[in-house]
Tab-separated table of C-alpha atoms in Angstrom:
chain	number	residue	atom	x	y	z
L	1	MET	CA	34.141	152.490	-20.720
L	2	ASN	CA	31.138	150.393	-21.704
L	3	THR	CA	27.844	152.119	-22.510
L	4	PRO	CA	24.672	150.899	-20.734
L	5	PHE	CA	23.693	149.247	-24.043
L	6	GLN	CA	26.983	147.332	-24.264
L	7	LYS	CA	26.764	146.331	-20.591
L	8	ALA	CA	23.179	145.132	-21.036
L	9	GLY	CA	24.140	143.088	-24.095
L	10	GLN	CA	27.045	141.456	-22.262
L	11	LEU	CA	24.885	140.648	-19.215
L	12	ILE	CA	22.081	139.191	-21.370
L	13	ASP	CA	24.612	137.050	-23.259
L	14	ALA	CA	26.196	135.894	-19.985
L	15	GLU	CA	22.794	134.767	-18.670
L	16	ASN	CA	21.858	132.977	-21.899
L	17	ALA	CA	25.305	131.337	-22.100
L	18	GLN	CA	24.323	129.346	-18.973
L	19	ASP	CA	21.597	127.457	-20.874
L	20	PRO	CA	22.308	123.730	-20.348
L	21	ASN	CA	20.418	122.921	-23.575
L	22	ILE	CA	22.716	122.763	-26.582
L	23	GLU	CA	21.821	123.450	-30.203
L	24	ILE	CA	24.065	122.752	-33.162
L	25	ASP	CA	24.391	125.378	-35.882
L	26	GLN	CA	26.814	124.884	-38.771
L	27	ASN	CA	28.618	122.095	-36.893
L	28	ARG	CA	29.178	124.222	-33.774
L	29	GLU	CA	27.525	123.788	-30.387
L	30	TYR	CA	25.815	126.756	-28.732
L	31	PRO	CA	23.749	127.216	-25.587
L	32	LYS	CA	20.244	127.171	-27.086
L	33	GLU	CA	18.989	130.547	-25.827
L	34	LEU	CA	22.277	132.308	-26.610
L	35	LEU	CA	21.927	131.159	-30.219
L	36	TYR	CA	18.272	132.266	-30.281
L	37	SER	CA	19.230	135.678	-28.868
L	38	ASP	CA	21.924	136.122	-31.531
L	39	ARG	CA	19.497	135.112	-34.278
L	40	MET	CA	16.880	137.566	-33.006
L	41	TYR	CA	19.318	140.474	-32.871
L	42	LYS	CA	20.841	139.681	-36.261
L	43	ARG	CA	17.409	139.405	-37.898
L	44	LEU	CA	16.258	142.692	-36.314
L	45	MET	CA	19.349	144.475	-37.648
L	46	GLN	CA	18.682	143.076	-41.151
L	47	PHE	CA	14.974	143.911	-41.023
L	48	LYS	CA	15.174	147.346	-39.391
L	49	PRO	CA	18.751	148.547	-38.779
L	50	GLU	CA	17.508	151.820	-37.268
L	51	ALA	CA	15.445	150.042	-34.571
L	52	SER	CA	15.497	151.783	-31.192
L	53	GLU	CA	17.780	150.654	-28.385
L	54	ALA	CA	14.711	149.379	-26.497
L	55	VAL	CA	13.712	147.062	-29.366
L	56	GLN	CA	17.314	145.915	-29.813
L	57	ILE	CA	17.534	144.896	-26.159
L	58	ALA	CA	14.052	143.320	-26.224
L	59	SER	CA	15.094	141.244	-29.242
L	60	LYS	CA	18.188	139.917	-27.442
L	61	ALA	CA	16.284	139.225	-24.219
L	62	GLN	CA	13.155	137.727	-25.785
L	63	HIS	CA	13.868	134.225	-24.391
L	64	ILE	CA	16.312	135.115	-21.606
L	65	CYS	CA	16.839	132.142	-19.248
L	66	ARG	CA	13.811	130.397	-20.754
L	67	TRP	CA	15.017	126.984	-19.567
L	68	LYS	CA	14.349	128.067	-15.960
L	69	VAL	CA	10.554	127.948	-16.512
L	70	ALA	CA	9.919	124.398	-17.710
L	71	ARG	CA	6.928	123.687	-19.955
L	72	GLU	CA	6.402	120.462	-17.975
L	73	SER	CA	5.687	122.482	-14.824
L	74	TYR	CA	2.300	123.439	-16.336
L	75	PRO	CA	-0.547	121.153	-17.453
L	76	MET	CA	0.250	119.644	-20.867
L	77	ASP	CA	-2.867	121.018	-22.544
L	78	ARG	CA	-3.824	124.218	-24.387
L	79	VAL	CA	-4.728	126.096	-21.171
L	80	GLY	CA	-1.458	125.009	-19.548
L	81	TYR	CA	0.478	126.081	-22.639
L	82	LEU	CA	-1.104	129.544	-22.679
L	83	LYS	CA	-0.476	129.997	-18.940
L	84	TRP	CA	3.161	128.956	-19.414
L	85	ARG	CA	3.562	131.484	-22.262
L	86	GLU	CA	2.072	134.299	-20.148
L	87	GLU	CA	4.309	133.460	-17.186
L	88	LEU	CA	7.336	133.332	-19.505
L	89	LYS	CA	6.680	136.858	-20.798
L	90	LYS	CA	6.587	138.197	-17.243
L	91	PHE	CA	9.678	136.194	-16.267
L	92	HIS	CA	11.658	137.435	-19.304
L	93	ALA	CA	10.599	141.042	-18.642
L	94	LYS	CA	11.499	140.854	-14.938
L	95	THR	CA	14.866	139.172	-15.596
L	96	THR	CA	15.711	141.795	-18.225
L	97	ALA	CA	14.571	144.684	-16.005
L	98	ALA	CA	17.061	143.605	-13.298
L	99	ILE	CA	19.857	143.505	-15.905
L	100	LEU	CA	18.951	146.931	-17.311
L	101	GLU	CA	18.943	148.439	-13.835
L	102	LYS	CA	22.423	146.989	-13.253
L	103	ALA	CA	23.544	148.389	-16.634
L	104	GLY	CA	22.467	151.899	-15.597
L	105	TYR	CA	19.198	152.475	-17.485
L	106	ASN	CA	16.419	154.638	-16.014
L	107	SER	CA	13.043	153.246	-14.990
L	108	GLU	CA	11.220	154.739	-18.009
L	109	PHE	CA	13.511	152.893	-20.418
L	110	ILE	CA	13.269	149.675	-18.390
L	111	ASP	CA	9.447	149.908	-18.421
L	112	ARG	CA	9.490	150.326	-22.190
L	113	VAL	CA	11.654	147.242	-22.713
L	114	SER	CA	9.377	145.248	-20.370
L	115	PHE	CA	6.334	146.474	-22.327
L	116	LEU	CA	7.931	145.189	-25.545
L	117	ILE	CA	9.021	141.837	-24.133
L	118	GLU	CA	5.484	141.289	-22.810
L	119	LYS	CA	4.267	142.064	-26.361
L	120	LYS	CA	1.687	144.587	-25.220
L	121	LEU	CA	-0.550	146.336	-27.770
L	122	LEU	CA	0.402	144.036	-30.642
L	123	LYS	CA	-0.840	145.491	-33.957
L	124	LYS	CA	-1.255	148.902	-32.221
L	125	ASP	CA	2.265	149.691	-30.998
L	126	ALA	CA	4.755	149.909	-33.891
L	127	GLU	CA	7.712	148.630	-31.865
L	128	THR	CA	5.779	145.711	-30.372
L	129	GLN	CA	4.751	144.815	-33.919
L	130	LEU	CA	8.350	145.111	-35.121
L	131	LEU	CA	9.506	142.740	-32.379
L	132	GLU	CA	6.712	140.281	-33.225
L	133	ASP	CA	7.681	140.377	-36.912
L	134	VAL	CA	11.259	139.511	-35.972
L	135	ILE	CA	10.104	136.684	-33.668
L	136	CYS	CA	8.005	135.236	-36.507
L	137	LEU	CA	10.804	135.630	-39.076
L	138	VAL	CA	13.287	133.854	-36.798
L	139	PHE	CA	10.746	131.074	-36.204
L	140	LEU	CA	10.118	130.618	-39.934
L	141	GLU	CA	13.804	130.714	-40.848
L	142	TYR	CA	15.265	128.508	-38.110
L	143	TYR	CA	12.544	126.677	-36.212
L	144	LEU	CA	9.834	125.779	-38.741
L	145	ASP	CA	11.798	122.858	-40.160
L	146	PRO	CA	12.165	121.021	-36.809
L	147	PHE	CA	8.405	121.552	-36.264
L	148	VAL	CA	7.665	119.986	-39.666
L	149	HIS	CA	9.267	116.728	-38.526
L	150	LYS	CA	7.250	116.632	-35.281
L	151	HIS	CA	3.679	117.528	-36.256
L	152	ASP	CA	1.006	116.483	-38.744
L	153	GLU	CA	0.132	118.689	-41.718
L	154	GLU	CA	-3.078	120.135	-40.257
L	155	LYS	CA	-1.342	121.272	-37.082
L	156	LEU	CA	1.517	122.752	-39.138
L	157	LYS	CA	-0.876	124.682	-41.364
L	158	ASN	CA	-2.566	126.060	-38.253
L	159	ILE	CA	0.805	127.126	-36.747
L	160	ILE	CA	1.863	128.822	-39.998
L	161	LYS	CA	-1.467	130.619	-40.343
L	162	LYS	CA	-1.328	131.869	-36.720
L	163	THR	CA	2.271	133.017	-37.227
L	164	TRP	CA	1.306	134.850	-40.432
L	165	ASP	CA	-1.667	136.537	-38.755
L	166	LYS	CA	0.622	138.084	-36.121
L	167	MET	CA	2.846	139.716	-38.750
L	168	SER	CA	2.690	143.051	-40.569
L	169	ASP	CA	2.635	143.378	-44.374
L	170	LYS	CA	6.346	144.242	-44.287
L	171	GLY	CA	6.934	141.104	-42.204
L	172	HIS	CA	5.051	139.028	-44.790
L	173	GLN	CA	7.212	140.399	-47.612
L	174	GLU	CA	10.372	139.575	-45.654
L	175	ALA	CA	9.103	136.081	-44.772
L	176	LEU	CA	8.664	135.246	-48.453
L	177	LYS	CA	12.355	136.071	-49.084
L	178	ILE	CA	13.581	133.384	-46.661
L	179	SER	CA	15.277	130.411	-48.288
L	180	TYR	CA	12.990	127.470	-47.399
L	181	THR	CA	13.194	123.870	-48.504
L	182	GLU	CA	10.820	123.235	-51.402
L	183	GLU	CA	8.647	121.092	-49.106
L	184	ASN	CA	8.348	123.849	-46.483
L	185	LEU	CA	7.681	126.556	-49.060
L	186	ASN	CA	4.847	124.440	-50.511
L	187	LEU	CA	3.479	123.932	-46.989
L	188	ILE	CA	3.552	127.687	-46.321
L	189	LYS	CA	1.802	128.424	-49.619
L	190	ALA	CA	-0.831	125.755	-48.939
L	191	SER	CA	-1.402	127.116	-45.414
L	192	LEU	CA	-1.901	130.657	-46.666
L	193	GLY	CA	-3.698	129.882	-49.917
L	194	LEU	CA	-0.925	131.482	-51.997
């Protein structure tokens, strides 16, 4: 008999497995958001193995079905980007809430997971901060390098600084343990004045 946690994990994976966008990792193809979900969960378990069930689920569902809300459906400027990001948070929370209800969780638990996915009270709520640290660590480990090849140095420094500012001291310590290319490590140090 599956626990609600196991059911929720299976349902989240099943949704993310439908992503038509493919990413290659170690010569294998994965649906993009399924790979992201796995990376988030794995990083959370490395960073804080005793994380609550709510944070564990929020980490797996952080980008659930993201491909369904296209960036291009919003104006391609800063305001459009911020609106898209806000709508995504609500969409991810709502999609996850429906899954958690199906898995047998109570409304209090579902509200807590939604609160975390919407990243409410960042810097004030310890679990929201934990989730944000994991998001930033996953970005730095897996997604910084592709960004480096797309953007100019000033924009990259700005992205790194903003990422760093969202993290806790513990997150910073963990981020400096990631194995970066020499070029990316130098860029991070230059961005942060290290």
